[in-house]
Coordinates of N, CA, C and O in Angstrom, one line a residue:
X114 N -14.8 -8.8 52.4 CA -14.7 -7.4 51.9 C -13.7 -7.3 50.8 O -14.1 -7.0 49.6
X115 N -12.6 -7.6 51.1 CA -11.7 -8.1 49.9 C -12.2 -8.3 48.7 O -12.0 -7.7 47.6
X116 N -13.0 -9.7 49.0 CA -13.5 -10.4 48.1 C -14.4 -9.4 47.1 O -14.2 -9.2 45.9
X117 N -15.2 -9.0 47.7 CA -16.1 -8.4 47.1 C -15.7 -7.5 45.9 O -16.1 -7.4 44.7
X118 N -14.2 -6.4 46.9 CA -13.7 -5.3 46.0 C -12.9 -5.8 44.7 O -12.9 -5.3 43.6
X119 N -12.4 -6.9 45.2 CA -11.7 -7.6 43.6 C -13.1 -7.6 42.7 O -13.1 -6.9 41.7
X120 N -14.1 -8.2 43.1 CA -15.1 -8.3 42.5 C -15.4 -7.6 41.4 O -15.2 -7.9 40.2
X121 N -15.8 -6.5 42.2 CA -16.4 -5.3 41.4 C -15.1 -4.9 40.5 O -15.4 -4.5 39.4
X122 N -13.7 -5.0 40.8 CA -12.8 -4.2 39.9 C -12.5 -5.1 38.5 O -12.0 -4.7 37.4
X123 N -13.0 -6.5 38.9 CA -12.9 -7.4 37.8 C -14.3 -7.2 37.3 O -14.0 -7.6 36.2
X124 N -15.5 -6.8 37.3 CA -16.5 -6.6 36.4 C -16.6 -5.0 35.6 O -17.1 -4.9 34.4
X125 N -16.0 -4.1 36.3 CA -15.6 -2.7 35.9 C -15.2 -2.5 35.0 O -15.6 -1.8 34.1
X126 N -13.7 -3.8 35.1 CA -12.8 -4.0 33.9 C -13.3 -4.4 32.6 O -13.1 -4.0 31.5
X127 N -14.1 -5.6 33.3 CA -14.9 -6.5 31.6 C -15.8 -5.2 31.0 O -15.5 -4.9 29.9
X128 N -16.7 -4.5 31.4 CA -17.6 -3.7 31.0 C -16.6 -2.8 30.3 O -16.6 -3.0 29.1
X129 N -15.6 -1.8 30.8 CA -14.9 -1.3 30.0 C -14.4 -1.5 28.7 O -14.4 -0.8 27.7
X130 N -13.6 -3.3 29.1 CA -13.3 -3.9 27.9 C -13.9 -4.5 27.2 O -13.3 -5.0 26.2
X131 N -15.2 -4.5 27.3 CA -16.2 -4.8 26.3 C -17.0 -3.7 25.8 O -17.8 -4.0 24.9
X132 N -16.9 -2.2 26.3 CA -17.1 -1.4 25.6 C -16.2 -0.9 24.8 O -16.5 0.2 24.2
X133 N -15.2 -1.2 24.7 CA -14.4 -0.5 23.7 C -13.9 -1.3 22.7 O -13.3 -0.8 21.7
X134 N -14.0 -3.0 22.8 CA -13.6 -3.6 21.4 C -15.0 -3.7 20.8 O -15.0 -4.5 19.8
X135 N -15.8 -3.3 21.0 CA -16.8 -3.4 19.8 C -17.1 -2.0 18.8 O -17.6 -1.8 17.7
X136 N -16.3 -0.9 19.8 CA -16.1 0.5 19.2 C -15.3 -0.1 17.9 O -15.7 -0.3 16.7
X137 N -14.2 -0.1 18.5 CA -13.2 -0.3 17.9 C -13.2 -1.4 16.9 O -12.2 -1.5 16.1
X138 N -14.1 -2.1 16.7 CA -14.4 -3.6 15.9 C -15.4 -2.6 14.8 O -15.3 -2.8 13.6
X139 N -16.2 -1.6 15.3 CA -16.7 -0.9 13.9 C -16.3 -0.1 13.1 O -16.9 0.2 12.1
X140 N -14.6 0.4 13.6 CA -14.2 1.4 12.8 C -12.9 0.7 12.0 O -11.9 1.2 11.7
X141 N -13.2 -0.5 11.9 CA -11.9 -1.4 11.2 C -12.6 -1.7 9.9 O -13.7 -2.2 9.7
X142 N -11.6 -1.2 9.1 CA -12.1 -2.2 7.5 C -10.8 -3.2 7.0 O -10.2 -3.9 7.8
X143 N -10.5 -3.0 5.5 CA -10.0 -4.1 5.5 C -9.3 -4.0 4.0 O -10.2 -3.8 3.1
X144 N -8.4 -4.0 3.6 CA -7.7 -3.7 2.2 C -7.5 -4.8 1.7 O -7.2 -5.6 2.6
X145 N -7.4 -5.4 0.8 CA -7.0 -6.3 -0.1 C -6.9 -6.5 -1.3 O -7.8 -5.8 -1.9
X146 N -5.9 -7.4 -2.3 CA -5.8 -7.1 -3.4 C -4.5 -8.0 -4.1 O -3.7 -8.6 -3.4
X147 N -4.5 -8.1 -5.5 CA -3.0 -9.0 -5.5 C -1.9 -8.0 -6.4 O -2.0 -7.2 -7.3
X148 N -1.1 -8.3 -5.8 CA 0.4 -8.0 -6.3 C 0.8 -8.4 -7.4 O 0.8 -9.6 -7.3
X149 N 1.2 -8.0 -8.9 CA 1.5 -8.7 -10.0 C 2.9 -8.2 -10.2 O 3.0 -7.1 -10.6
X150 N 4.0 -8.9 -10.1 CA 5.0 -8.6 -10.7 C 5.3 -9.1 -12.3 O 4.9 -10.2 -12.7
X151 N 6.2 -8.0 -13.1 CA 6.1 -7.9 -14.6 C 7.7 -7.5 -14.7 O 8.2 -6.6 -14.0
X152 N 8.1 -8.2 -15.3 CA 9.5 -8.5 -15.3 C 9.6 -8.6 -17.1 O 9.6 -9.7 -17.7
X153 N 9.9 -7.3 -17.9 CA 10.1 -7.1 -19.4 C 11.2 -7.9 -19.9 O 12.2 -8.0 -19.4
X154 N 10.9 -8.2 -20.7 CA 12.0 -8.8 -21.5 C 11.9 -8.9 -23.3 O 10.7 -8.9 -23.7
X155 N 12.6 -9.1 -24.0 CA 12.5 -9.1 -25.2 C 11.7 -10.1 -25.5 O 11.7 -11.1 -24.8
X156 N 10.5 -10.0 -26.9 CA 10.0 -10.9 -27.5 C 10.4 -12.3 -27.3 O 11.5 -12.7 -27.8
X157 N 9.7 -13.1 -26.4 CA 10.1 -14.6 -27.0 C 9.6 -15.6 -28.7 O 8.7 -15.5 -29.4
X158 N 10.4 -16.3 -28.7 CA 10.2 -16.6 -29.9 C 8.7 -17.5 -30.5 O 8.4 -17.8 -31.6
X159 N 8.2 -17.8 -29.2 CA 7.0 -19.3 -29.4 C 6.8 -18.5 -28.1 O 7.6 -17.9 -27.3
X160 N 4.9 -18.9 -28.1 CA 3.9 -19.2 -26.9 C 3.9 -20.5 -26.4 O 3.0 -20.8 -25.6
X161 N 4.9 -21.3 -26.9 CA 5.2 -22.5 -26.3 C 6.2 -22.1 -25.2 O 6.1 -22.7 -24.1
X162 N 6.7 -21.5 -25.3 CA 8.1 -21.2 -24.6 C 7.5 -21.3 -22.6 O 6.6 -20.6 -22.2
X163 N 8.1 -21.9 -21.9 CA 7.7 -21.4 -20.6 C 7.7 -20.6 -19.8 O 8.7 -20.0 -19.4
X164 N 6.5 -20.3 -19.4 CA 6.9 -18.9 -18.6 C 6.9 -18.8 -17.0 O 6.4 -19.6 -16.2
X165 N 7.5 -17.8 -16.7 CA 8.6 -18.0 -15.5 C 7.3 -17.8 -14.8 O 6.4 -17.1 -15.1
X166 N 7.4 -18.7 -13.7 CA 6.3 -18.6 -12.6 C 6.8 -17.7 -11.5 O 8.0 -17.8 -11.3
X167 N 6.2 -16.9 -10.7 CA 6.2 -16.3 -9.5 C 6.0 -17.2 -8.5 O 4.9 -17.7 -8.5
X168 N 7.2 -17.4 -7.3 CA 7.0 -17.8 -5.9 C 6.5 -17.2 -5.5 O 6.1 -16.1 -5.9
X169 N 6.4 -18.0 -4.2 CA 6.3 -17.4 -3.0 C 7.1 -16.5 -2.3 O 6.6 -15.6 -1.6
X170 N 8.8 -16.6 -2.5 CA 9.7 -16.0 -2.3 C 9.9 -14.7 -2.9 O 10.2 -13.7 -2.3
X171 N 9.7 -15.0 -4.5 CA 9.4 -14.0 -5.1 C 8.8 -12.9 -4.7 O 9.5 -11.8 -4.8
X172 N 7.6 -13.0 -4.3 CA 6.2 -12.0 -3.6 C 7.2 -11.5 -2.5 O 7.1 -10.3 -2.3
X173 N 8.1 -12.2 -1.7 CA 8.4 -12.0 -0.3 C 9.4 -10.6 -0.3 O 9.7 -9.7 0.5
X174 N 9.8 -10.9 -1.6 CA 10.8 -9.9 -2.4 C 10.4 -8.4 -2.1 O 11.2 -7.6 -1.6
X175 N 9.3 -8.0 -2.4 CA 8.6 -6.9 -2.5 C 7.6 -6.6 -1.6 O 6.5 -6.5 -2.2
X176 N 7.5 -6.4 -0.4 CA 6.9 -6.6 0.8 C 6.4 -4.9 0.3 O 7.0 -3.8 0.0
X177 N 4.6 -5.3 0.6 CA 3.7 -3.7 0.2 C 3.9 -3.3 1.8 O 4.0 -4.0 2.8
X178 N 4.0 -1.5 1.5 CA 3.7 -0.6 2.7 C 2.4 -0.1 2.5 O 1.8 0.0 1.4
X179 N 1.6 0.2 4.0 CA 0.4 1.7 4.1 C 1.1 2.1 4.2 O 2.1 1.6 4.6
X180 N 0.9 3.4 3.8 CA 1.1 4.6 4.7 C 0.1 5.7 4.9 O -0.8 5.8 4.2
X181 N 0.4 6.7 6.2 CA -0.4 7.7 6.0 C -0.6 8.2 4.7 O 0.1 7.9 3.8
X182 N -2.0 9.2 4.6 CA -2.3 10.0 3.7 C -1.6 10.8 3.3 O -1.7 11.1 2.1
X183 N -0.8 11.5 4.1 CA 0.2 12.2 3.8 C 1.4 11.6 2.6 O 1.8 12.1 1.6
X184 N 1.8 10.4 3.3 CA 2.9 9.6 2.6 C 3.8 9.3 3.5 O 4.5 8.2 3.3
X185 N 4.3 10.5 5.0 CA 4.9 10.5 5.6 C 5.4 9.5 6.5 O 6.6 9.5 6.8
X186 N 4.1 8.2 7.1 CA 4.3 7.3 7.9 C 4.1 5.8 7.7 O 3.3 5.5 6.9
X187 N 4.5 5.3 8.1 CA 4.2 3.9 7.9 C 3.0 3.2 8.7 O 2.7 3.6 9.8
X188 N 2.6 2.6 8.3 CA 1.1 2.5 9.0 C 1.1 1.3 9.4 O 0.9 0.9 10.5
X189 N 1.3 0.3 8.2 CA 1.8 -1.4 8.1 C 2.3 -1.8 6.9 O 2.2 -1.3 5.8
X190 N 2.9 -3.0 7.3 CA 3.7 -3.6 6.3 C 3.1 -5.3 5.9 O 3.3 -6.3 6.6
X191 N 2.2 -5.2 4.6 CA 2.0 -6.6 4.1 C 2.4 -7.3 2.9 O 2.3 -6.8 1.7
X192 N 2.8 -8.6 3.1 CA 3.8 -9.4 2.5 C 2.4 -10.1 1.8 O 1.5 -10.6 2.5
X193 N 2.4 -10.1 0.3 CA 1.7 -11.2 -0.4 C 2.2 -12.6 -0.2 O 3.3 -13.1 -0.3
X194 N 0.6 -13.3 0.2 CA 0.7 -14.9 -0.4 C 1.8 -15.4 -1.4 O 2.6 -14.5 -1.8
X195 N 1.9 -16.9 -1.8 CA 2.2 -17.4 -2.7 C 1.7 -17.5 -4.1 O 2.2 -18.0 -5.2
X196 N 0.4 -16.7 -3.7 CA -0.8 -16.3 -5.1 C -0.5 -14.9 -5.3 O -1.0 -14.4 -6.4
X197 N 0.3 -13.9 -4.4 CA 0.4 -12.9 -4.9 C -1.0 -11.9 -4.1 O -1.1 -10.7 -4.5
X198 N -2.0 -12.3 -3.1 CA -2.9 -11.6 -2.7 C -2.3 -11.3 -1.6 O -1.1 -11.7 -1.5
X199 N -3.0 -10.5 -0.4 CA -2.4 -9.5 0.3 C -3.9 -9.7 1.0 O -4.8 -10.4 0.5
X200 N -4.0 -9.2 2.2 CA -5.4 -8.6 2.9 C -4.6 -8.2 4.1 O -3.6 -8.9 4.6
X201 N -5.1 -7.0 4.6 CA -4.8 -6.6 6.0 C -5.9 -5.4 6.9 O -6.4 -4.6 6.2
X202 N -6.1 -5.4 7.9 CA -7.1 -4.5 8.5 C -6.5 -3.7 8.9 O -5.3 -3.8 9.2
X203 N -7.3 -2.6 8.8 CA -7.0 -1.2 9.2 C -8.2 -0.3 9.9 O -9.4 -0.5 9.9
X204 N -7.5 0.6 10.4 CA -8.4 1.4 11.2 C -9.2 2.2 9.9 O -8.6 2.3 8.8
X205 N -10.6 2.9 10.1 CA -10.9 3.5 9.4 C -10.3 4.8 8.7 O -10.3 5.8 9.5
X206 N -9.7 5.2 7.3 CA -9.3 5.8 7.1 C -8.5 6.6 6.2 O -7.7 5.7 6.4
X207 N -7.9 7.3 5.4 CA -7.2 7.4 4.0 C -5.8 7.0 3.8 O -5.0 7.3 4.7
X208 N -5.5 6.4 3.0 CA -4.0 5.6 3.5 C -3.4 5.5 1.3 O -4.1 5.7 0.4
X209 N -2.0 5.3 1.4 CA -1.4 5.0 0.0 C -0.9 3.6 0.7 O -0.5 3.3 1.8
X210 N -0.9 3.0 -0.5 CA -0.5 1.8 -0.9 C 1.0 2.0 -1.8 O 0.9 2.3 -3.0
X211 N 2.3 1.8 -1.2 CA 3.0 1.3 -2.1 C 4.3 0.1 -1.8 O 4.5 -0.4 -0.7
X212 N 5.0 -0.2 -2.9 CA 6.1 -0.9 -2.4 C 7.6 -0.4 -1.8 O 8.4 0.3 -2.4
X213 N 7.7 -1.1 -0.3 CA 8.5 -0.7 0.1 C 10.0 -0.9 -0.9 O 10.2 -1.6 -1.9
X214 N 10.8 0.3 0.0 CA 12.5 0.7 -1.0 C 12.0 0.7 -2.5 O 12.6 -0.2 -3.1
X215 N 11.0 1.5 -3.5 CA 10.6 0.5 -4.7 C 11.6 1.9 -5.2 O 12.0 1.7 -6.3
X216 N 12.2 3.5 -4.6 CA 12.8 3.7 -5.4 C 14.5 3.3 -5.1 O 15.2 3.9 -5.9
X217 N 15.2 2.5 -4.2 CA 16.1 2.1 -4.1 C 16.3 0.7 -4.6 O 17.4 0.1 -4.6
X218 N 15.4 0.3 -5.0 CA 15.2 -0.9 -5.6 C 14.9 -0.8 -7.2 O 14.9 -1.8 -8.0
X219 N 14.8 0.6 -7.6 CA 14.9 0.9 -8.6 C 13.5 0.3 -9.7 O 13.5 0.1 -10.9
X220 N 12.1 0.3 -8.6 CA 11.4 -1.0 -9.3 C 9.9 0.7 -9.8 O 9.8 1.8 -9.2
X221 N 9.4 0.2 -10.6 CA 8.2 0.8 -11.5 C 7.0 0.2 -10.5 O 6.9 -1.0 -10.3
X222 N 6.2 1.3 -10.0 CA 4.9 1.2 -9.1 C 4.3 2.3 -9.4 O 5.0 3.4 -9.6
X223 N 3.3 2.3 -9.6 CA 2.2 3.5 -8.8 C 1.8 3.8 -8.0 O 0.6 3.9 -8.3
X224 N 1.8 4.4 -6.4 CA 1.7 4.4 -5.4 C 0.1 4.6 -5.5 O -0.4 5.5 -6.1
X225 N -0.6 3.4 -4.7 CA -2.3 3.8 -5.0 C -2.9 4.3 -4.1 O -3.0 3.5 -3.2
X226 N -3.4 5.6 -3.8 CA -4.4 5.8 -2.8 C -5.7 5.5 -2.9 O -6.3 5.6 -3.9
X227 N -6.3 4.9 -1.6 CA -7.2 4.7 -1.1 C -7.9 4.6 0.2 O -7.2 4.4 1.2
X228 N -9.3 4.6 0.2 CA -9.6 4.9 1.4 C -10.7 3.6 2.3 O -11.8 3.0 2.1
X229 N -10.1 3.5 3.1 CA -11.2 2.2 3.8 C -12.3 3.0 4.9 O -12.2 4.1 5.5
X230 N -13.2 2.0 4.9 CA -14.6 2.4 5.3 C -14.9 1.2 6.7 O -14.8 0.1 6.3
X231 N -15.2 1.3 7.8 CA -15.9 0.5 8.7 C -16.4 -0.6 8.1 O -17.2 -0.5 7.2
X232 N -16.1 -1.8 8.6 CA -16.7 -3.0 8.0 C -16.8 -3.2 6.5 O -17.9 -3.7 6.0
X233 N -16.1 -2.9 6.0 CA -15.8 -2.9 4.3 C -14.3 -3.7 3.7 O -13.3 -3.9 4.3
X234 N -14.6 -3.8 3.0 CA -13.3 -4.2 2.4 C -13.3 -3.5 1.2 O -14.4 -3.5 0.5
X235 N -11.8 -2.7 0.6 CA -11.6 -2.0 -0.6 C -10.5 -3.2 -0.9 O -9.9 -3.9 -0.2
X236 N -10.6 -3.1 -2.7 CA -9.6 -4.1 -3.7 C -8.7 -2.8 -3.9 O -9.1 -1.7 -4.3
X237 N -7.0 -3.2 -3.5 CA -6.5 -2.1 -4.7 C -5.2 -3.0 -4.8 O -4.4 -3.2 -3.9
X238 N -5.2 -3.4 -6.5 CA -4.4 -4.3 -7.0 C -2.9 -3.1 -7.0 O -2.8 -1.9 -6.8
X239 N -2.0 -4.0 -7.3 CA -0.2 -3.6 -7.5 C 0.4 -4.1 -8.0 O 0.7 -5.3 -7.7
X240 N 0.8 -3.4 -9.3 CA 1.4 -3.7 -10.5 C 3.1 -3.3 -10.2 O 3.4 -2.1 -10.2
X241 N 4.1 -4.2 -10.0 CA 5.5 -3.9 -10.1 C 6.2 -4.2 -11.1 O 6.2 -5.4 -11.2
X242 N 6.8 -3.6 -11.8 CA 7.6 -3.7 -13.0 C 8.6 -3.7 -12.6 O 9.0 -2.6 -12.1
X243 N 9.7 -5.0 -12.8 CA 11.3 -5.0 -11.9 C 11.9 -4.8 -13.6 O 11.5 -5.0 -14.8
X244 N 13.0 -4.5 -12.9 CA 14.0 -4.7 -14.3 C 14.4 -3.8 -15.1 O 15.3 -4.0 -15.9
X245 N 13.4 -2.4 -14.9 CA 13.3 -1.5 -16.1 C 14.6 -1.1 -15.9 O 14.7 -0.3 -16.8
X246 N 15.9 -1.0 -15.1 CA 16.8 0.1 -15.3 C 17.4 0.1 -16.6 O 17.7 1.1 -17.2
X247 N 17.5 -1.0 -17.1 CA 18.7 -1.0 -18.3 C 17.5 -0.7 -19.9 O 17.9 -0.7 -21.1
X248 N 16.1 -0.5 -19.4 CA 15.4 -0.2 -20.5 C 15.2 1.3 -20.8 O 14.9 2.1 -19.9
X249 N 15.4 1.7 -22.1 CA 15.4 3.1 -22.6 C 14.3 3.4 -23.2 O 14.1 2.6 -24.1
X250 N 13.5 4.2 -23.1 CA 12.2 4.6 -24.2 C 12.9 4.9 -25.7 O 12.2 5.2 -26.6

């Protein structure tokens, strides 16, 4: 008798939990996109000259937020590759893209809104400009 009632409470369970990750697996999309940091500086003198490569550390520097549509919450937090790309899933829904602390950090972003769709993936690239404080228009 025992037996049986584990039974049933262990097949109950799977049925439930297999009705609700496939819900839940349709209303997930998927953001992605790369991070470009732009760091101004005066004319160099030659296109020979080397130019500064971006790490991996680098990227680690500037760790992107979601947030609600509002702006109000944090939704998640993703850290670009060593290429500077980014991908993360999200539930279906309207969300901004921007960089965390970017105005205590004093850094130039656009905060991008966009919206993901079920089983989709949206591109929304991010442009950071470090450096501007000591530049004047």
């Amino acid at each position: 008798m025992m037996s049986s009632v584990l039974n049933i409470l262990i097949v109950a369970t799977s049925l439930v939990v297999a009705g609700i990750a496939p819900s839940n697996a349709e209303q997930t999309g998927f953001i992605e996109g790369h991070l470009k940091i732009i760091s101004p500086r005066e004319v160099e003198p030659s296109d020979a000259m080397p130019r500064q490569t971006v790490t991996a550390e680098r990227y680690a520097e500037y760790p992107l937020i979601i947030l609600s549509q509002d702006g109000q919450k944090e939704i998640a937090r993703v850290t670009a590759d060593g290429n500077g790309n980014y991908r993360a899933a999200l539930p279906a829904g309207n969300y901004i893209l921007d960089v965390q602390d970017r105005t205590a950090k004093r850094l130039r972003a656009k905060p991008q809104p966009f919206s993901v769709v079920s089983n989709q993936t949206v591109h929304v690239d991010m442009n950071v400009i470090i450096g501007f404080a000591g530049i004047r228009p």
